[in-house]
Amino acid sequence: MCDSTSDIISHLPSNVLDKILMCLPMEETARTSVLSRKWRYIWAKLPQLVFDDSCPLLEQLMLEEFINLNCLEIVAPNLRLLRCKGLFDSVCFKNTPRLAEVSINTVASTAGLAFSKTEMSTLGSAPVIEFLELGYYYVKSMAAGGVPKRLPITLSHLRYLKLYYICFGEVDEASFVLLFSVKLPAMDRVLELLEVQDWSDVSLNKLRKVEILKVSGTKPEMEFIKLLLAKSSVLERMLIEMNTKMVTDKGLGILKELITFRRASPQADVTFRNPNEDKV
Amino acid sequence: MASAPENEKNASAPEKKTLTLKSMINNEEFVVDEHVALQSVTIKNMVDSDCAGDVIPVPTISGEILALVIEYCKNHANPSASEDDLKKADAGIVAKDIYTLIDLVLAANFLDIKGLLEVTSQKIADSIKDLPHQDVREIFGVENDYTPEEEAAVRAEHDWAFEGFP
């Protein structure tokens, strides 16, 4: 090859270089970052990171703005916290018995995202999840993979839940509703689907904090809020923020309806926020 | 352990179809049984789509490397070879210096032979395993273009990976 340097390996096609580096444990690949400038980020872009026996103590993993990962497979027996934000197709939890805090946010805007039914069920490998944050595309893709009859996780340890920009337009997505706000004109259908889910044994007995943003006051949304209030026995705070454009027309109606909902947790502080006013 | 003789004759088989692979680097030609050559997905695609003439030109791969590739394909086309035999044979094929291994991995990639790509990649990875990065630079011929300060900063950023390294 007509290259001035004798660097024999960094001229390999990237798939071959990836292949070679993926034969090595992660710390080994990370050490290549000091070889030269060209090598600085090669290891960080590998499509697979192996947290093997050499990192049994890994407790926190944050992946920001990563791309080109097809499937993120998490095998980390001591992992407590996982945050990932980027472009990827799926996340599976294989061995994460201590995982308590999960935040997943994919920025994929393509329709290529597809989750299998097993995807969601792998969350069962995270039985003690306390903090769950799921982004729009993740939920959308997960729902597209099919709706399990029952939730694979009990969420009995869930204390904090954050979901945002959820907007369900499809039957499958709508029926995937667990803890998402619902916006669907065909409300009867959603209600029906809500009933399909076996809500009677959904245990939300540790859920303390809920934020629901951009609520526009549709019947499915209100039904959903009603359900959360009725099922969460130790709920401390629920924040409901209106959709900016709907406040004037529907704000009061929503408030009136909210007051009538039965609450499993008597001390729950339900905050109704108008985004047009100063934030509290 | 059954070790097949080098030139296995199969009397009952009709005349075997062969392909000729020609290295475009040094014009060396190799006549191989078709089923041996078809382990290369690239060649298989050519044959399947009728793009393969009597002689299949193989660009960028030298005769020396092509011979190794064919040896690998022959071993793996032999149905009576045990897993153990294959492992030993693979180890023999990749017991080469780093330059040969790089050529071999490129050939495996170009010809799309999954198994060979894997064993060669693993061998290259093994060649730097557990070595300090100074040695890795030498093996891969990497020129360090960091200033000492930059290098120290990059290293500090990955200090968790350098435990036990000078």
XYZ file of C-alpha atoms in Angstrom, chain A residues 1 5-13 15-16 19-21 23-28 30-41 43, chain B residues 98-99 102 105-106 109 117-118 121-122 124-125 128-130 133 137 139-146 150 154-155 157-158 160-162 165:
68
model
C 0.000 0.000 0.000
C 3.615 5.301 7.592
C 4.246 1.696 8.372
C 1.203 1.509 10.579
C 0.083 -1.889 9.435
C -3.144 -2.215 11.286
C -5.005 1.061 11.230
C -5.346 0.842 7.471
C -7.479 -2.229 7.729
C -11.112 -1.850 6.739
C -15.039 -4.008 9.993
C -11.829 -6.043 10.132
C -13.354 -7.757 14.506
C -9.787 -7.944 15.776
C -10.378 -5.575 18.670
C -11.439 -10.434 20.367
C -9.934 -8.512 23.259
C -11.316 -7.678 26.671
C -12.470 -4.097 27.034
C -9.599 -2.719 29.075
C -7.270 -4.101 26.477
C -9.287 0.916 25.840
C -5.515 0.939 26.162
C -5.239 1.314 22.375
C -6.467 4.891 22.820
C -2.948 5.947 23.784
C -1.261 4.465 20.717
C -1.705 7.532 18.538
C -4.253 10.193 17.612
C -5.783 7.960 14.997
C -6.338 5.339 17.648
C -7.831 7.719 20.152
C -11.486 6.810 19.633
C -12.040 1.424 20.729
C 2.161 -10.103 11.901
C 2.596 -8.978 8.274
C -2.590 -8.850 8.223
C -7.081 -11.253 7.453
C -7.541 -8.960 4.453
C -12.334 -10.456 4.507
C -11.544 -14.199 9.384
C -12.280 -15.234 12.932
C -8.494 -11.852 13.912
C -8.150 -13.787 17.133
C -3.759 -10.853 15.701
C -5.567 -9.869 18.892
C -0.936 -7.779 21.489
C -2.771 -9.215 24.445
C -1.423 -8.214 27.845
C 1.074 -0.085 24.682
C 3.012 0.380 18.920
C 4.203 -4.591 16.719
C 1.635 -2.618 14.732
C 4.141 -0.045 13.544
C 2.143 2.801 15.025
C 3.860 6.149 15.117
C 3.038 8.006 18.313
C 1.939 11.494 17.313
C 0.748 12.570 20.752
C -1.595 14.679 25.416
C -5.504 10.279 27.300
C -4.006 7.754 29.619
C -8.835 9.384 31.044
C -8.566 5.622 30.763
C -9.010 2.157 34.886
C -7.665 0.214 31.890
C -4.023 0.681 32.824
C 0.872 -1.271 33.511
